[in-house]
Amino acid sequence: MKPVFALVDCNNFYASCERVFRPDLRDRPVVVLSNNDGCIIARSKEAKALGIKMGAPFFQVREQLAEQGVVCFSSNYALYADMSSRVMGILEQEAPRVEIYSIDEAFLDLSGIEGCCDLTEFGRQVKAKVDQCTGITVGIGIAPTKTLAKLANHAAKRYPATGSVVNLMDSARQRRLMALVDVAEVWGVGRRLVKKLNQRGIFTALDLADANPKMLRSEYSVVLERTIQELNGWSCLALEQVPPTKQQIVASRSFGERITDQASLRQAITMHISRAGEKLRAEQQLAKVLQVFIRTGAFNEHDPYYANALSCELPTPTDDTRVLQKAADELLSKLYRAGYRYAKAGVMLTDFYQYNTLQADLFYDASSHAKAQTLMGVMDQINQSGRGQLYLAAQGHEQHWAMKRERLSPAYTTDWQSLPLVR
DNA sequence: TCTGGGGTCCTAGGACCC
DNA sequence: TCTGGGGTCCTAGGACCC
């Protein structure tokens, strides 16, 4: 059976989420800022039309945005994650198999439904349903491979006449579109690769599709060879319905203000360890290797620069926040140098083990490990219940370095106190 | 003063083994 | 002049993605 993929992608997702609950902003330019109100990471259509650049540092464009009447939001991940799960829920109702690819994108496997209905019409129905139920508009690209579906989605967004649904099952139509599209737009072709491909005379997606896959593989990598095959309608990337288990977990943040003392760094590292531990337990895994890293600002030429990381192997794999915190603290003591203005710190967990395949050593104490797991379970439950927060004292109560979020919108969908009111 | 966070995969090269 | 051949595992770094 010929495979059929659809890529559903939410338009300007974060900016759209903010606008769903603020109808007064419907036609106004809106941008959403990264953590710490650092850079611009999402723009509404109107904001893009004003020429506002993706990734622009907020402090550099702040005045200009104010003059242009652009509404700015701090990022509100609780809201975006909840809106995302609503959108994905609808897709799961509509399509037989779904791969949630990112917070705002999903691949659908539509193989076999051609016989029952017109693919383009199906796409329009899905789009209308998502719009009606969530207020989020999406673009949909349909094609025989994931890479072509991505390209079709790109076209759906770029050409309004398509009604945001593009069916690219026909190979003549694929070639017509590819001839119009810059090779930089192809999924898997990043900035570095574009330069090299341009030097070889490959400028459009079609140039790449017609290139020799074996030759480009030997010069670059098997990834690019697969991309070429996919552009030619040979599906190399399958739908992945079950997310593969994670291989690493990272928790890190820049500080709202620079830190110079070790005590504050210790608080921050403890907080990151707690978050990483929660993620690890949600994955039902144990970690053996822990890394801690700290660094000063990367942009200021006047301040001395220092960035360093240290890792250690734990005696046995663990998911106990307290054990991880103790190890992290020792690493931090070795890493810390006085006299620097630190901008960011974080932790990384790697080398994971499943609960039941754990290879215990001679001194492994099963009963104390079971107790620790119960304790961590209770802690996670309380923290998720919304009734209060349990955390290690080392995290501190007042964090002067906490993330800057000066333009945060309410948690409209995840907090009773913040429900929008209709009068 | 102020520039995000969290992932994956691939490859080359070194260490080590028989 | 000339110093084997073949394999695995691990790590660091590069490139990409959203």
Coordinates of C-alpha atoms (C1' of nucleotides) in Angstrom, one line a residue:
Chain A
M1 CA 0.0 0.0 0.0
K2 CA 1.3 3.4 -0.9
P3 CA 2.0 5.4 2.3
V4 CA 0.3 8.8 2.8
F5 CA 1.4 11.3 5.4
A6 CA -0.1 14.5 6.5
L7 CA 1.8 17.2 8.4
V8 CA -0.4 19.4 10.6
D9 CA 1.3 22.5 11.8
C10 CA -0.2 25.2 14.0
N11 CA 0.2 28.7 12.7
N12 CA 2.4 31.0 14.9
F13 CA 1.5 28.7 17.7
Y14 CA 2.5 30.6 20.9
A15 CA 1.2 33.9 19.5
S16 CA -2.0 32.2 18.5
C17 CA -2.4 30.7 22.0
E18 CA -2.1 34.1 23.6
R19 CA -4.7 35.5 21.2
V20 CA -7.3 32.8 21.7
F21 CA -8.2 34.3 25.1
R22 CA -7.7 37.9 24.1
P23 CA -10.1 38.6 21.2
D24 CA -9.3 42.3 21.5
L25 CA -5.9 41.4 20.0
R26 CA -7.3 39.6 17.0
D27 CA -5.8 41.9 14.3
R28 CA -3.0 43.3 16.3
P29 CA 0.7 42.4 16.1
V30 CA 1.6 40.0 18.9
V31 CA 5.0 38.5 19.8
V32 CA 6.0 36.0 22.5
L33 CA 9.4 36.2 24.2
S34 CA 11.8 33.4 25.2
N35 CA 12.5 32.5 28.9
N36 CA 13.8 35.5 30.8
D37 CA 12.1 37.8 28.2
G38 CA 15.3 37.3 26.2
C39 CA 14.5 37.0 22.5
I40 CA 11.5 37.0 20.2
I41 CA 10.5 33.4 19.6
A42 CA 7.0 33.7 18.1
R43 CA 5.2 36.4 16.0
S44 CA 1.7 36.8 14.8
K45 CA 1.1 37.4 11.0
E46 CA 0.9 41.1 11.7
A47 CA 4.1 41.2 13.6
K48 CA 5.9 39.3 10.8
A49 CA 4.5 41.9 8.3
L50 CA 6.1 44.7 10.4
G51 CA 9.5 43.0 9.7
I52 CA 10.1 41.9 13.2
K53 CA 12.8 39.2 13.2
M54 CA 12.7 35.8 14.7
G55 CA 15.3 35.5 17.5
A56 CA 15.8 39.3 17.9
P57 CA 17.0 40.2 21.4
F58 CA 14.1 41.9 23.1
F59 CA 16.1 44.7 24.7
Q60 CA 17.3 45.8 21.3
V61 CA 13.9 46.2 19.7
R62 CA 11.8 47.0 22.8
E63 CA 11.3 50.7 22.0
Q64 CA 10.5 50.1 18.4
L65 CA 7.9 47.5 19.3
A66 CA 6.3 49.9 21.7
E67 CA 6.1 52.5 19.0
Q68 CA 4.5 50.1 16.5
G69 CA 1.9 49.0 19.1
V70 CA 3.1 45.4 19.2
V71 CA 1.8 43.5 22.2
C72 CA 4.5 41.4 23.9
F73 CA 4.1 38.3 26.1
S74 CA 6.5 36.4 28.3
S75 CA 6.3 32.7 27.3
N76 CA 3.6 30.8 29.2
Y77 CA 4.4 27.2 28.7
A78 CA 1.7 25.9 30.9
L79 CA -0.8 27.5 28.5
Y80 CA 0.9 26.3 25.3
A81 CA 1.3 22.8 26.6
D82 CA -2.4 22.6 27.5
M83 CA -3.5 24.1 24.2
S84 CA -1.2 21.7 22.4
S85 CA -2.8 18.7 24.1
R86 CA -6.3 19.9 23.0
V87 CA -5.2 20.2 19.4
M88 CA -3.5 16.8 19.5
G89 CA -6.5 15.2 21.1
I90 CA -8.7 16.3 18.1
L91 CA -6.2 15.0 15.6
E92 CA -6.2 11.7 17.4
Q93 CA -10.0 11.6 17.1
E94 CA -9.9 12.4 13.4
A95 CA -6.9 10.3 12.1
P96 CA -6.2 6.6 12.4
R97 CA -2.6 7.1 13.5
V98 CA -0.8 10.2 14.9
E99 CA 2.8 11.0 15.7
I100 CA 3.1 14.1 17.9
Y101 CA 6.3 15.6 16.5
S102 CA 6.6 18.7 18.6
I103 CA 4.4 21.1 20.7
D104 CA 2.8 22.5 17.5
E105 CA 3.2 19.8 14.9
A106 CA 1.9 16.3 14.2
F107 CA 2.3 13.8 11.4
L108 CA -0.8 11.7 10.5
D109 CA -0.7 8.4 8.7
L110 CA -3.5 8.5 6.2
S111 CA -2.5 5.3 4.3
G112 CA -5.6 3.6 3.0
I113 CA -8.1 6.3 3.5
E114 CA -7.8 7.4 -0.1
G115 CA -10.3 4.7 -1.0
C116 CA -12.9 6.2 1.3
C117 CA -12.6 9.9 0.8
D118 CA -10.8 12.7 -1.0
L119 CA -7.5 13.5 0.8
T120 CA -7.8 17.3 0.3
E121 CA -11.4 17.2 1.5
F122 CA -10.3 15.2 4.6
G123 CA -7.6 17.8 5.3
R124 CA -10.1 20.6 5.2
Q125 CA -12.4 18.8 7.6
V126 CA -9.5 18.3 10.1
K127 CA -8.5 21.9 9.8
A128 CA -12.1 23.1 10.4
K129 CA -12.5 20.9 13.4
V130 CA -9.3 22.1 15.1
D131 CA -10.3 25.7 14.4
Q132 CA -13.8 25.2 15.8
C133 CA -12.8 23.4 18.9
T134 CA -9.6 25.3 19.9
G135 CA -9.5 28.6 18.0
I136 CA -6.0 27.6 16.7
T137 CA -5.6 27.7 12.9
V138 CA -3.4 25.1 11.2
G139 CA -1.8 24.4 7.9
I140 CA -1.9 20.8 6.4
G141 CA 0.4 19.2 3.9
I142 CA -0.4 15.8 2.4
A143 CA 2.2 13.7 0.5
P144 CA 3.7 10.2 0.1
T145 CA 6.7 11.0 2.4
K146 CA 7.3 13.0 5.6
T147 CA 9.8 15.3 3.8
L148 CA 7.3 16.1 1.0
A149 CA 4.5 16.5 3.5
K150 CA 6.7 19.2 5.2
L151 CA 7.2 20.8 1.9
A152 CA 3.4 20.7 1.2
N153 CA 2.8 22.3 4.5
H154 CA 5.2 25.1 3.7
A155 CA 3.2 25.7 0.5
A156 CA 0.0 25.6 2.4
K157 CA 1.2 28.5 4.6
R158 CA 2.9 30.5 1.8
Y159 CA 0.0 30.4 -0.7
P160 CA -3.3 31.6 0.8
A161 CA -5.2 30.5 -2.2
T162 CA -4.7 26.9 -1.1
G163 CA -6.9 27.4 1.9
S164 CA -4.0 26.2 4.0
V165 CA -4.4 22.6 2.7
V166 CA -2.1 21.2 0.0
N167 CA -2.3 17.8 -1.5
L168 CA 1.1 16.8 -2.9
M169 CA 0.4 13.2 -3.8
D170 CA 0.9 13.8 -7.6
S171 CA 4.5 13.6 -8.7
A172 CA 4.2 16.2 -11.4
R173 CA 2.8 18.6 -8.8
Q174 CA 5.7 17.7 -6.5
R175 CA 8.2 18.7 -9.1
R176 CA 6.4 22.0 -9.9
L177 CA 6.5 23.0 -6.3
M178 CA 10.0 21.9 -5.7
A179 CA 11.2 24.1 -8.5
L180 CA 9.8 27.1 -6.7
V181 CA 11.1 26.3 -3.3
D182 CA 14.5 27.3 -1.9
V183 CA 16.6 24.3 -0.9
A184 CA 17.0 25.9 2.6
E185 CA 13.3 25.1 3.2
V186 CA 13.8 21.4 2.9
W187 CA 13.5 19.5 6.2
G188 CA 16.9 18.4 7.3
V189 CA 18.8 21.0 5.3
G190 CA 20.2 23.5 7.8
R191 CA 22.3 26.7 7.4
R192 CA 25.6 24.9 7.0
L193 CA 24.4 22.5 4.4
V194 CA 22.8 25.2 2.3
K195 CA 26.1 27.0 1.8
K196 CA 27.8 23.8 0.7
L197 CA 24.9 22.8 -1.6
N198 CA 24.8 26.2 -3.2
Q199 CA 28.5 25.9 -4.0
R200 CA 27.7 22.8 -6.0
G201 CA 24.9 24.6 -7.9
I202 CA 22.0 23.2 -5.9
F203 CA 19.6 26.0 -5.1
T204 CA 16.1 24.7 -5.2
A205 CA 14.5 21.7 -3.7
L206 CA 14.2 20.2 -7.2
D207 CA 18.0 20.6 -7.7
L208 CA 18.5 18.5 -4.6
A209 CA 15.8 15.9 -5.6
D210 CA 17.7 15.4 -8.9
A211 CA 21.2 15.2 -7.3
N212 CA 23.0 11.9 -7.0
P213 CA 22.1 10.5 -3.6
K214 CA 25.1 8.1 -3.4
M215 CA 27.6 10.8 -4.2
L216 CA 26.1 13.3 -1.6
R217 CA 26.0 10.5 1.0
S218 CA 29.7 9.9 0.7
E219 CA 30.4 13.6 0.9
Y220 CA 28.0 14.5 3.7
S221 CA 26.0 11.8 5.4
V222 CA 23.3 9.2 5.2
V223 CA 20.8 11.7 6.5
L224 CA 21.1 13.8 3.3
E225 CA 20.8 10.7 1.1
R226 CA 17.5 9.8 2.9
T227 CA 16.3 13.4 2.3
I228 CA 16.9 13.0 -1.4
Q229 CA 15.1 9.7 -1.6
E230 CA 12.2 11.2 0.3
L231 CA 12.0 14.2 -2.1
N232 CA 11.6 11.6 -4.9
G233 CA 8.7 9.9 -3.2
W234 CA 10.5 7.0 -1.5
S235 CA 9.4 7.0 2.1
C236 CA 12.4 6.4 4.4
L237 CA 11.1 7.9 7.6
A238 CA 8.2 6.0 9.2
L239 CA 5.5 7.3 11.5
E240 CA 6.5 6.9 15.1
Q241 CA 3.4 6.6 17.2
V242 CA 5.1 5.7 20.5
P243 CA 7.7 8.3 21.5
P244 CA 11.1 6.5 22.0
T245 CA 12.4 6.6 25.5
K246 CA 14.6 9.5 26.2
Q247 CA 18.4 9.2 26.2
Q248 CA 19.1 12.4 28.1
I249 CA 17.4 14.9 30.3
V250 CA 18.5 18.5 30.5
A251 CA 17.3 21.2 32.9
S252 CA 18.8 24.6 32.6
R253 CA 18.0 28.3 32.8
S254 CA 19.6 31.7 32.4
F255 CA 19.2 33.8 35.5
G256 CA 17.0 36.9 35.7
E257 CA 20.0 38.7 37.0
R258 CA 23.7 37.7 37.1
I259 CA 24.9 35.7 40.1
T260 CA 28.3 35.9 41.7
D261 CA 28.1 33.7 44.8
Q262 CA 28.2 30.0 45.2
A263 CA 25.2 29.9 47.5
S264 CA 22.9 31.2 44.8
L265 CA 24.3 28.9 42.2
R266 CA 23.7 26.0 44.6
Q267 CA 20.0 27.0 44.9
A268 CA 19.6 27.1 41.2
I269 CA 21.4 23.8 40.6
T270 CA 19.1 22.2 43.3
M271 CA 16.1 23.5 41.5
H272 CA 17.3 22.1 38.1
I273 CA 18.0 18.8 39.8
S274 CA 14.5 18.6 41.1
R275 CA 13.0 19.3 37.7
A276 CA 15.3 16.8 36.0
G277 CA 14.4 14.2 38.7
E278 CA 10.7 14.7 38.0
K279 CA 11.2 14.3 34.3
L280 CA 13.3 11.2 34.9
R281 CA 10.6 9.6 37.2
A282 CA 7.9 10.4 34.6
E283 CA 10.0 8.5 32.1
Q284 CA 10.3 5.6 34.6
Q285 CA 14.0 5.5 34.3
L286 CA 17.1 5.6 36.5
A287 CA 20.2 7.6 35.6
K288 CA 23.8 6.7 36.3
V289 CA 25.6 9.8 35.0
L290 CA 25.1 13.4 36.1
Q291 CA 26.6 16.5 34.6
V292 CA 26.6 20.0 36.0
F293 CA 27.5 23.1 34.0
I294 CA 27.8 26.8 34.7
R295 CA 28.7 29.8 32.6
T296 CA 29.0 33.5 32.4
G297 CA 27.3 35.6 29.8
A298 CA 28.5 34.9 26.2
F299 CA 28.0 38.3 24.7
N300 CA 29.6 40.8 27.1
E301 CA 33.2 41.4 26.0
H302 CA 34.1 43.4 29.1
D303 CA 33.3 40.7 31.6
P304 CA 35.7 37.8 31.9
Y305 CA 34.3 34.6 30.4
Y306 CA 34.2 31.3 32.2
A307 CA 32.2 28.2 31.1
N308 CA 32.8 24.7 32.5
A309 CA 31.1 21.4 33.0
L310 CA 31.9 18.4 35.2
S311 CA 30.2 15.0 35.3
C312 CA 30.3 12.1 37.6
E313 CA 29.1 8.5 37.7
L314 CA 26.8 7.5 40.6
P315 CA 27.5 4.3 42.5
T316 CA 24.1 2.9 41.3
P317 CA 21.6 4.3 38.9
T318 CA 19.0 6.4 40.7
D319 CA 15.9 8.6 40.4
D320 CA 16.2 10.0 44.0
T321 CA 16.4 13.8 43.9
R322 CA 18.3 13.9 47.2
V323 CA 21.1 11.6 45.9
L324 CA 21.3 13.6 42.7
Q325 CA 21.4 16.9 44.6
K326 CA 24.3 15.7 46.8
A327 CA 26.4 14.7 43.9
A328 CA 25.6 17.9 42.0
D329 CA 26.6 19.9 44.9
E330 CA 30.0 18.3 45.0
L331 CA 30.5 18.9 41.3
L332 CA 29.5 22.5 41.7
S333 CA 32.1 23.1 44.4
K334 CA 34.8 21.9 42.0
L335 CA 33.4 24.0 39.2
Y336 CA 32.9 27.2 41.0
R337 CA 35.4 30.1 40.6
A338 CA 34.9 33.3 42.4
G339 CA 35.0 36.6 40.6
Y340 CA 32.8 35.8 37.7
R341 CA 29.3 37.0 36.9
Y342 CA 27.3 33.8 36.1
A343 CA 24.5 34.0 33.6
K344 CA 23.3 30.4 33.3
A345 CA 23.5 27.0 35.0
G346 CA 22.1 23.6 34.4
V347 CA 22.3 19.8 34.9
M348 CA 22.1 16.9 32.5
L349 CA 21.2 13.3 33.3
T350 CA 22.4 10.4 31.0
D351 CA 23.1 6.7 30.9
F352 CA 19.6 5.5 31.7
Y353 CA 18.4 2.1 33.1
Q354 CA 15.0 0.6 33.3
Y355 CA 13.7 -0.2 36.8
N356 CA 13.6 -3.9 36.3
T357 CA 16.9 -4.4 34.4
L358 CA 18.9 -2.7 37.1
Q359 CA 22.3 -4.4 37.7
A360 CA 22.8 -4.0 41.5
D361 CA 26.2 -4.0 43.1
L362 CA 27.3 -5.7 46.3
F363 CA 26.2 -2.8 48.6
Y364 CA 22.9 -2.1 46.9
D365 CA 20.1 -1.9 49.5
A366 CA 16.8 -2.8 47.9
S367 CA 14.6 -1.8 50.8
S368 CA 16.0 1.7 51.2
H369 CA 15.7 2.2 47.4
A370 CA 12.1 1.2 47.6
K371 CA 11.5 3.7 50.4
A372 CA 13.1 6.4 48.4
Q373 CA 10.9 5.7 45.4
T374 CA 7.8 5.9 47.6
L375 CA 8.9 9.2 49.0
M376 CA 9.7 10.6 45.6
G377 CA 6.3 9.4 44.3
V378 CA 4.5 11.2 47.1
M379 CA 6.5 14.3 46.5
D380 CA 5.6 14.3 42.8
Q381 CA 1.9 13.7 43.6
I382 CA 1.7 16.6 45.9
N383 CA 3.5 18.9 43.5
Q384 CA 1.2 17.9 40.7
S385 CA -2.0 18.3 42.7
G386 CA -1.8 22.1 42.8
R387 CA -2.2 22.0 46.6
G388 CA 1.3 23.1 47.4
Q389 CA 4.9 22.7 46.7
L390 CA 7.5 20.4 48.3
Y391 CA 11.1 21.1 47.6
L392 CA 14.5 20.6 49.1
A393 CA 15.6 23.4 51.5
A394 CA 18.8 23.8 49.5
Q395 CA 16.6 25.4 46.8
G396 CA 16.0 28.4 49.0
H397 CA 12.8 30.3 49.6
E398 CA 13.7 33.6 47.9
Q399 CA 15.4 33.5 44.6
H400 CA 16.6 36.9 43.6
W401 CA 18.0 35.3 40.4
A402 CA 14.7 33.8 39.3
M403 CA 13.6 34.0 35.7
K404 CA 12.3 37.3 34.4
R405 CA 8.7 37.1 33.2
E406 CA 7.4 40.6 33.2
R407 CA 4.7 40.1 30.6
L408 CA 3.2 36.8 31.6
S409 CA -0.4 36.1 30.6
P410 CA -2.8 34.2 33.1
A411 CA -2.9 30.4 33.2
Y412 CA -6.4 30.6 31.5
T413 CA -6.8 26.8 31.1
T414 CA -4.9 25.3 34.0
D415 CA -5.8 27.4 37.1
W416 CA -9.3 27.9 38.4
Q417 CA -8.4 31.4 39.6
S418 CA -7.4 32.4 36.1
L419 CA -10.4 31.2 34.1
P420 CA -11.4 33.8 31.7
L421 CA -14.8 35.4 32.5
V422 CA -17.5 36.3 30.0
R423 CA -19.7 39.1 31.1
Chain B
dT1 C1' 22.0 45.9 32.2
dC2 C1' 19.6 43.1 29.0
dT3 C1' 20.8 37.8 23.6
dG4 C1' 16.1 30.6 25.2
dG5 C1' 15.7 25.7 26.2
dG6 C1' 15.6 20.8 25.1
dG7 C1' 16.4 17.3 22.1
dT8 C1' 18.3 13.6 18.2
dC9 C1' 21.4 11.4 15.0
dC10 C1' 25.8 10.7 12.6
dT11 C1' 30.8 10.5 12.0
dA12 C1' 35.6 10.4 12.9
dG13 C1' 39.1 9.0 15.6
dG14 C1' 41.3 6.9 19.5
dA15 C1' 41.6 3.0 22.7
dC16 C1' 41.5 -1.6 23.1
dC17 C1' 41.1 -6.5 21.9
dC18 C1' 42.4 -10.9 19.5
Chain C
dT1 C1' 62.5 0.0 1.8
dC2 C1' 59.8 -2.9 4.3
dT3 C1' 56.4 -3.1 10.9
dG4 C1' 49.0 -7.1 10.0
dG5 C1' 44.1 -7.2 9.8
dG6 C1' 39.8 -6.8 11.6
dG7 C1' 36.7 -5.7 14.8
dT8 C1' 34.1 -3.2 18.9
dC9 C1' 33.2 0.4 22.0
dC10 C1' 33.3 5.1 23.5
dT11 C1' 33.6 10.0 23.1
dA12 C1' 33.6 14.6 21.2
dG13 C1' 32.0 17.5 18.0
dG14 C1' 29.1 18.8 14.3
dA15 C1' 24.7 19.3 12.3
dC16 C1' 20.0 19.4 12.5
dC17 C1' 15.2 20.0 14.5
dC18 C1' 11.4 22.7 17.1

